[in-house]
XYZ file of C-alpha atoms in Angstrom:
504
model
C 13.618 -5.627 -11.850
C 13.227 -4.379 -8.300
C 11.928 -1.411 -6.351
C 14.076 0.615 -3.975
C 13.415 3.430 -1.513
C 15.514 5.440 0.932
C 14.282 8.002 3.464
C 16.247 10.464 5.607
C 13.962 12.063 8.211
C 13.673 13.375 11.736
C 11.143 10.881 13.041
C 10.824 7.078 12.777
C 10.798 6.011 9.113
C 9.807 2.345 9.414
C 6.137 2.948 8.586
C 6.984 5.273 5.693
C 9.352 2.671 4.244
C 6.685 -0.019 4.541
C 4.090 2.189 2.832
C 6.575 3.071 0.083
C 7.251 -0.591 -0.631
C 3.519 -1.215 -0.964
C 3.458 1.485 -3.650
C 6.397 -0.208 -5.391
C 5.069 -3.755 -4.998
C 4.514 -4.040 -8.762
C 8.307 -3.945 -9.186
C 8.884 -7.046 -7.077
C 6.730 -9.709 -5.464
C 9.276 -12.369 -4.493
C 10.927 -10.737 -1.487
C 10.949 -7.563 0.584
C 13.269 -6.002 3.138
C 13.797 -2.906 5.280
C 16.920 -1.658 7.059
C 17.000 1.330 9.418
C 19.822 3.291 11.018
C 19.863 4.495 14.608
C 23.084 6.017 15.825
C 25.923 3.845 14.576
C 23.782 0.701 14.434
C 21.503 -0.922 11.876
C 18.330 -2.944 12.272
C 17.121 -5.075 9.380
C 14.349 -7.491 8.543
C 13.710 -9.193 5.205
C 12.143 -12.315 3.777
C 10.443 -13.945 0.809
C 6.950 -12.882 -0.176
C 4.805 -9.799 -0.585
C 5.408 -6.789 1.653
C 2.240 -7.415 3.636
C 3.276 -11.025 4.253
C 6.910 -10.400 5.185
C 6.369 -7.778 7.879
C 4.407 -8.174 11.091
C 3.902 -5.654 13.898
C 6.774 -7.137 15.884
C 9.058 -6.796 12.866
C 8.157 -3.148 12.399
C 8.792 -2.419 16.084
C 12.270 -3.872 15.697
C 13.141 -1.275 13.027
C 13.814 1.987 14.930
C 15.560 4.986 13.452
C 15.002 8.161 11.440
C 16.819 6.939 8.345
C 16.344 3.761 6.342
C 16.109 1.931 3.039
C 13.741 -0.654 1.595
C 13.606 -3.116 -1.280
C 11.128 -5.304 -3.159
C 12.600 -7.963 -5.388
C 12.111 -9.931 -8.518
C 15.117 -12.187 -9.077
C 17.511 -11.299 -11.882
C 20.570 -13.207 -10.731
C 20.884 -15.883 -8.079
C 18.267 -18.138 -6.556
C 14.666 -16.987 -6.337
C 13.901 -19.404 -3.520
C 16.589 -18.371 -1.054
C 15.702 -15.728 1.534
C 19.429 -15.040 1.769
C 19.132 -13.317 -1.604
C 16.498 -10.892 -0.295
C 17.725 -7.324 0.098
C 19.055 -5.085 1.597
C 22.544 -6.596 1.919
C 24.901 -5.761 4.783
C 28.663 -5.644 5.200
C 30.372 -4.534 8.399
C 33.706 -3.267 7.070
C 35.023 -0.680 6.823
C 32.151 1.499 8.107
C 29.076 -0.678 8.155
C 26.981 -0.536 4.979
C 23.545 -1.730 3.905
C 22.545 -1.465 0.265
C 19.484 -2.060 -1.934
C 19.950 -2.389 -5.688
C 17.679 -2.281 -8.735
C 19.291 -3.562 -11.919
C 21.841 -6.154 -12.900
C 25.623 -6.118 -13.190
C 27.107 -7.542 -16.371
C 30.627 -8.138 -15.027
C 29.779 -9.590 -11.628
C 31.752 -12.807 -12.158
C 34.938 -10.881 -12.902
C 34.285 -8.598 -9.938
C 33.817 -11.595 -7.639
C 37.252 -12.857 -8.621
C 38.788 -9.407 -8.094
C 37.131 -9.001 -4.708
C 38.449 -12.348 -3.510
C 41.947 -12.070 -4.955
C 42.755 -8.371 -4.631
C 40.318 -6.868 -2.136
C 40.198 -9.837 0.269
C 36.426 -9.796 0.324
C 34.252 -12.899 0.287
C 30.824 -13.038 -1.413
C 28.293 -15.242 0.386
C 25.502 -15.431 -2.200
C 25.021 -15.578 -5.965
C 23.573 -12.054 -5.995
C 25.285 -9.368 -8.032
C 23.904 -6.856 -5.515
C 26.213 -8.252 -2.842
C 29.079 -7.846 -5.300
C 28.135 -4.211 -5.849
C 27.962 -3.609 -2.094
C 31.441 -5.017 -1.553
C 32.918 -2.979 -4.402
C 31.466 0.166 -2.832
C 32.777 -0.833 0.598
C 36.268 -1.384 -0.783
C 36.231 1.951 -2.611
C 35.174 3.750 0.574
C 38.037 2.118 2.413
C 40.602 2.952 -0.257
C 39.493 6.569 -0.767
C 39.221 7.553 2.901
C 42.028 9.150 4.876
C 41.838 7.429 8.226
C 38.387 6.391 9.375
C 36.419 9.599 8.888
C 34.148 10.178 5.924
C 32.820 13.321 4.315
C 30.702 13.838 1.166
C 33.789 14.474 -0.980
C 35.296 11.131 0.018
C 31.990 9.328 -0.463
C 31.594 10.759 -3.956
C 35.165 9.742 -4.805
C 34.299 6.214 -3.709
C 31.215 6.185 -5.957
C 33.414 7.392 -8.834
C 35.822 4.526 -8.156
C 32.915 2.092 -8.114
C 31.628 3.453 -11.452
C 35.057 2.764 -12.985
C 34.890 -0.906 -11.965
C 31.240 -1.859 -12.295
C 29.375 -2.509 -15.562
C 25.672 -2.862 -16.151
C 22.530 -1.257 -14.735
C 22.212 -0.099 -11.161
C 20.123 2.367 -9.216
C 20.935 2.053 -5.523
C 20.266 3.371 -2.052
C 22.642 2.681 0.828
C 23.109 3.550 4.495
C 26.569 4.268 5.902
C 26.593 3.670 9.664
C 26.902 6.926 11.563
C 27.073 9.037 8.396
C 23.883 9.012 6.356
C 21.912 7.979 3.271
C 23.558 7.538 -0.140
C 21.844 7.139 -3.499
C 23.367 6.750 -6.960
C 22.533 5.781 -10.537
C 24.652 4.083 -13.183
C 26.373 6.297 -15.816
C 23.898 5.205 -18.515
C 20.810 5.965 -16.446
C 19.245 2.633 -17.386
C 17.255 2.153 -14.187
C 15.202 5.018 -12.686
C 15.788 6.894 -9.423
C 13.955 10.007 -8.250
C 14.389 12.494 -5.395
C 11.625 14.015 -3.297
C 11.326 16.195 -0.209
C 8.800 17.196 2.419
C 8.942 20.096 4.854
C 8.352 19.263 8.516
C 8.616 21.219 11.765
C 11.991 19.585 12.395
C 13.319 20.355 8.915
C 13.364 18.989 5.359
C 13.048 15.232 4.969
C 14.284 13.546 1.778
C 13.249 10.449 -0.103
C 14.819 8.471 -2.951
C 12.699 5.944 -4.840
C 12.480 3.964 -8.064
C 9.329 5.780 -9.144
C 7.633 9.095 -8.443
C 4.441 7.298 -7.395
C 6.146 6.371 -4.118
C 6.869 10.045 -3.432
C 3.326 11.167 -4.195
C 1.787 8.420 -2.091
C 3.619 9.641 1.005
C 3.106 13.337 0.390
C 6.655 14.085 -0.754
C 7.195 16.767 -3.365
C 8.963 15.552 -6.496
C 12.279 17.407 -6.824
C 13.976 15.766 -9.818
C 15.374 12.593 -11.320
C 18.848 11.569 -10.233
C 21.131 12.100 -13.215
C 23.037 9.176 -14.774
C 26.306 8.738 -12.869
C 25.199 11.134 -10.125
C 25.300 10.458 -6.382
C 23.160 12.061 -3.651
C 24.149 12.055 0.026
C 22.043 13.109 3.032
C 23.917 13.206 6.338
C 22.525 12.451 9.799
C 21.610 16.132 10.320
C 19.617 16.293 7.085
C 22.165 18.179 4.986
C 22.031 17.136 1.330
C 24.781 17.223 -1.285
C 25.067 15.911 -4.843
C 27.857 15.355 -7.346
C 28.367 13.872 -10.787
C 30.679 10.902 -10.196
C 31.105 9.442 -13.686
C 33.601 10.726 -16.241
C 31.296 9.702 -19.093
C 27.559 9.719 -18.616
C 24.445 9.867 -20.769
C 20.760 9.188 -20.349
C 19.706 5.857 -21.886
C 16.650 4.744 -19.894
C 15.225 1.263 -20.243
C 12.304 1.671 -22.631
C 10.584 -1.366 -21.108
C 9.884 0.800 -18.037
C 7.457 2.820 -20.166
C 6.054 -0.217 -21.955
C 5.359 -2.395 -18.940
C 7.401 -2.164 -15.741
C 6.473 1.199 -14.226
C 3.112 2.236 -12.854
C 1.169 4.465 -15.267
C 0.891 7.228 -12.647
C 4.679 7.567 -12.418
C 6.840 10.126 -14.203
C 10.302 8.884 -15.194
C 12.971 11.198 -16.604
C 10.392 13.842 -17.362
C 7.974 11.543 -19.188
C 4.569 10.477 -17.898
C 4.366 6.707 -18.197
C 0.631 6.980 -18.840
C 1.050 9.514 -21.641
C 3.806 7.398 -23.208
C 1.463 4.402 -23.331
C -1.292 6.526 -24.844
C 1.147 7.626 -27.552
C 2.082 3.995 -28.201
C -1.609 3.273 -28.778
C -1.823 6.168 -31.209
C 1.095 4.930 -33.305
C -0.179 1.350 -33.191
C -3.518 2.572 -34.533
C -1.765 4.140 -37.522
C -0.264 0.772 -38.355
C -3.594 -1.049 -38.118
C -5.385 1.551 -40.254
C -2.711 1.156 -42.933
C -3.086 -2.636 -42.996
C -6.863 -3.186 -42.823
C -10.283 -1.565 -42.691
C -10.934 -0.810 -38.995
C -14.658 -1.348 -39.562
C -13.900 -5.068 -39.819
C -13.208 -4.919 -36.073
C -16.196 -4.995 -33.735
C -14.480 -4.226 -30.456
C -11.068 -3.353 -28.942
C -10.133 -4.967 -25.625
C -7.081 -4.523 -23.402
C -5.261 -7.315 -21.610
C -5.334 -5.770 -18.137
C -3.741 -3.792 -16.699
C -0.769 -2.052 -18.309
C -2.151 -2.134 -21.873
C -5.282 -0.106 -21.035
C -3.979 3.364 -22.023
C -2.697 2.087 -25.378
C -5.856 0.078 -26.088
C -8.190 2.968 -25.261
C -6.296 5.409 -27.486
C -6.103 2.837 -30.288
C -9.879 2.363 -30.105
C -10.426 6.129 -30.234
C -8.091 6.506 -33.210
C -9.720 3.775 -35.325
C -13.278 4.592 -34.252
C -14.120 1.191 -32.756
C -15.857 0.602 -29.377
C -13.610 -0.114 -26.399
C -14.713 -2.840 -23.996
C -13.332 -4.623 -20.960
C -13.462 -8.308 -21.870
C -11.218 -9.747 -19.174
C -11.413 -9.538 -15.402
C -8.096 -9.798 -13.611
C -7.379 -11.571 -10.352
C -4.917 -9.125 -8.809
C -3.409 -11.694 -6.474
C -1.558 -13.644 -9.157
C 1.984 -12.598 -10.003
C 3.288 -11.472 -13.390
C 3.310 -14.574 -15.544
C 6.179 -13.916 -17.960
C 8.706 -14.113 -15.133
C 7.222 -17.106 -13.340
C 9.502 -20.161 -13.389
C 8.380 -23.055 -15.582
C 6.122 -23.085 -18.636
C 3.467 -25.253 -16.987
C 3.233 -22.888 -14.011
C 2.892 -19.871 -16.304
C 0.180 -21.542 -18.403
C -1.870 -22.471 -15.347
C -1.373 -19.005 -13.897
C -2.863 -17.265 -16.942
C -6.202 -19.029 -16.418
C -6.104 -18.166 -12.729
C -5.230 -14.543 -13.425
C -7.729 -13.710 -16.185
C -11.355 -14.621 -16.739
C -13.267 -13.739 -19.904
C -16.687 -12.039 -19.968
C -18.323 -14.179 -22.654
C -21.020 -11.686 -23.650
C -18.348 -9.240 -24.869
C -16.844 -11.828 -27.241
C -19.762 -13.779 -28.663
C -19.968 -13.479 -32.446
C -17.504 -10.573 -32.647
C -14.219 -9.842 -34.364
C -12.117 -8.817 -31.390
C -8.883 -6.821 -31.376
C -6.920 -7.705 -28.231
C -4.205 -5.259 -27.174
C -1.358 -6.240 -24.864
C 1.651 -4.223 -23.744
C 4.084 -6.803 -25.135
C 4.528 -10.450 -26.087
C 7.445 -12.137 -24.362
C 7.247 -15.910 -24.123
C 3.855 -16.083 -25.808
C 2.338 -18.285 -23.093
C -0.075 -15.609 -21.910
C -0.980 -14.538 -25.459
C -1.722 -18.098 -26.573
C -3.972 -18.783 -23.596
C -5.785 -15.462 -23.977
C -6.505 -16.061 -27.654
C -7.853 -19.488 -26.764
C -10.023 -17.992 -23.996
C -11.442 -15.472 -26.487
C -12.344 -18.275 -28.920
C -13.892 -20.359 -26.150
C -16.016 -17.317 -25.254
C -17.431 -17.205 -28.782
C -15.219 -14.724 -30.645
C -15.654 -14.946 -34.424
C -12.107 -13.715 -35.108
C -9.251 -12.790 -32.790
C -6.750 -10.144 -33.849
C -3.827 -9.552 -31.509
C -1.826 -6.312 -31.226
C 1.283 -5.621 -29.153
C 2.019 -2.037 -28.039
C 5.707 -3.008 -28.102
C 7.852 -4.490 -30.885
C 8.802 -8.199 -30.901
C 10.954 -9.168 -27.921
C 13.746 -11.020 -29.722
C 16.738 -10.642 -27.397
C 17.554 -11.251 -23.736
C 17.494 -8.412 -21.258
C 20.627 -8.320 -19.101
C 19.910 -5.120 -17.173
C 17.445 -6.322 -14.595
C 14.445 -8.008 -16.259
C 14.256 -11.749 -15.813
C 13.718 -12.907 -19.402
C 17.232 -13.739 -20.562
C 17.082 -17.012 -22.503
C 16.567 -16.661 -26.235
C 14.875 -20.006 -26.746
C 12.099 -18.910 -24.347
C 11.286 -15.781 -26.378
C 8.543 -16.515 -28.893
C 9.833 -13.881 -31.342
C 13.399 -15.201 -31.351
C 14.010 -16.769 -34.759
C 10.351 -16.493 -35.856
C 8.641 -14.241 -38.381
C 5.549 -12.250 -37.406
C 3.349 -14.733 -39.273
C 4.952 -17.655 -37.460
C 4.329 -15.915 -34.133
C 0.725 -15.283 -35.155
C 0.297 -18.985 -35.948
C 2.022 -19.948 -32.689
C -0.390 -17.936 -30.513
C -3.398 -18.984 -32.616
C -4.526 -15.501 -33.692
C -6.160 -14.614 -37.030
C -3.872 -11.605 -37.407
C -1.028 -10.042 -35.438
C 0.243 -6.458 -35.259
C 3.435 -5.316 -33.579
C 4.461 -1.785 -32.704
C 7.247 -0.426 -34.884
C 10.412 0.076 -32.826
C 10.944 3.630 -34.062
C 7.330 4.495 -33.266
C 7.814 3.136 -29.743
C 10.822 5.416 -29.245
C 9.004 8.326 -30.877
C 6.131 7.938 -28.409
C 8.533 8.919 -25.618
C 10.572 11.490 -27.540
C 7.323 13.285 -28.439
C 6.826 13.899 -24.716
C 10.453 14.785 -23.924
C 12.471 15.801 -27.009
C 15.739 15.677 -25.034
C 15.374 11.888 -24.755
C 16.530 10.358 -28.022
C 18.550 7.297 -26.993
C 17.153 4.368 -25.028
C 18.139 0.948 -23.861
C 15.855 -1.081 -26.115
C 18.117 -4.127 -26.129
C 15.347 -6.714 -25.755
C 13.847 -5.344 -28.977
C 16.847 -4.403 -31.119
C 19.732 -6.430 -29.621
C 21.855 -3.320 -29.032
C 23.236 -3.342 -25.493
C 23.905 0.226 -24.470
C 26.860 -0.627 -22.208
C 28.659 -2.193 -25.205
C 30.095 -5.040 -23.119
C 27.643 -7.839 -23.972
C 29.022 -10.527 -26.260
C 27.481 -13.639 -27.778
C 29.682 -15.627 -25.399
C 28.224 -13.723 -22.454
C 24.658 -14.551 -23.514
C 25.489 -18.208 -24.197
C 27.086 -18.673 -20.801
C 24.408 -16.746 -18.958
C 21.770 -18.977 -20.490
C 23.796 -22.074 -19.627
C 23.891 -21.029 -15.982
C 20.155 -20.382 -15.936
C 19.476 -23.839 -17.332
C 21.958 -25.427 -14.922
C 21.512 -23.556 -11.623
C 23.406 -26.264 -9.760
C 26.571 -25.110 -11.545
C 26.133 -21.536 -10.333
C 25.337 -22.607 -6.778
C 28.383 -24.854 -6.605
C 30.675 -22.249 -8.133
C 31.916 -24.916 -10.505
C 32.002 -22.893 -13.723
C 34.606 -20.185 -14.201
C 33.728 -17.612 -16.855
C 34.756 -14.387 -18.432
C 31.302 -12.901 -18.842
C 31.888 -10.384 -21.587
C 33.753 -7.647 -19.719
C 35.268 -5.107 -22.073
C 38.304 -3.372 -20.648
C 37.860 -0.267 -22.769
C 34.413 0.553 -21.415
């Protein structure tokens, strides 16, 4: 997963882009980058690390211009260690393009071969985002008459890109001398929102992964970008939009509501906070049906994203809510940290138990989800070490049994604690006295209750149904092989057909 932002204004945007990335930092802590446009030229700076660590005053001064894009990154494809994989990406032909991408392409290997053989374009990194950029560049070149672009031509190019690309992608891009482009994949898997602010010079526009970035900079939320839609803002501030996909439907990633997004964001008309509260309500129903809530002394969240669900669950079952863990906010998200030993050590660094809240009590711990189980196991152990009499564990999400291929870095099945295990086996594995999982239909209902028009979701990591219908067992096997043998990917030594379905 990643965070993206694009701003088209009438005054320098470098500071606004920086501030926006700080608001989206939860979506990516491995790398950050900003690119700005001034005239027909671009300026760009990017690197590994948090936003505050990547950019210095001298870097910000080197980013002039009234239009720009920004990106914060968690790796989903390619090498996490290489600063070359930080975004935005740039290509100089045919018009000069920089692009930032949130998501993951599922046919990038096939596209790489097509780009090299048919389009005469060379890919320099292992990133699928660079592939996407080059496909867009080629489509712009093939759809244009001569060297001039207009919104109609740009939208035709996006339509051509949609016909070739598979997977999840929400993107912002700058076209040198023309303007800011934003688009979303035809399934609407990854979020993208539009905002505006009125200034003395005119209306300024902003595209971002989450509405919280708009609110933090004083932009008024306008709407979500529709699946398959493209938005273009030219250098004079004129905005145009067009549906660019023949087939399109809204199938948002449900993990955004469970975990990824900030609770103060609104995505596709649904408050993330209210969705998590609803998940707590439905989880409470399940617990009340299985046991006497009075056996529980206290309900505690695993900070931070499980708090709304835990608080509502406590209210519903009539049990006191307490904060039993203090979080060190300077440790990254553990389920996507490389290496089991690193993740285990990180849990102890990230959370510290308040012993007085545990001593002699039957404690119900509520987390947003259980992925690898490393965090859950360590937390249960910490609760016991702090004197808990019994430890019951509840997940506001169903068991994560399948890889996510649309932009969340948890793709190998043998790393998922729920893969091939029963609920009781998972309970034994994490050392809890009892374990409760959210029902998958209740999870979906929690969102549909808030927006009845949303009935279909990408819930592939829970139910194994991949909404793009192009993911095969062979694709997953080979993807996992590459992740376990990164030297093969870096050397380009393994040729694959990664599950591309020609009828999609």
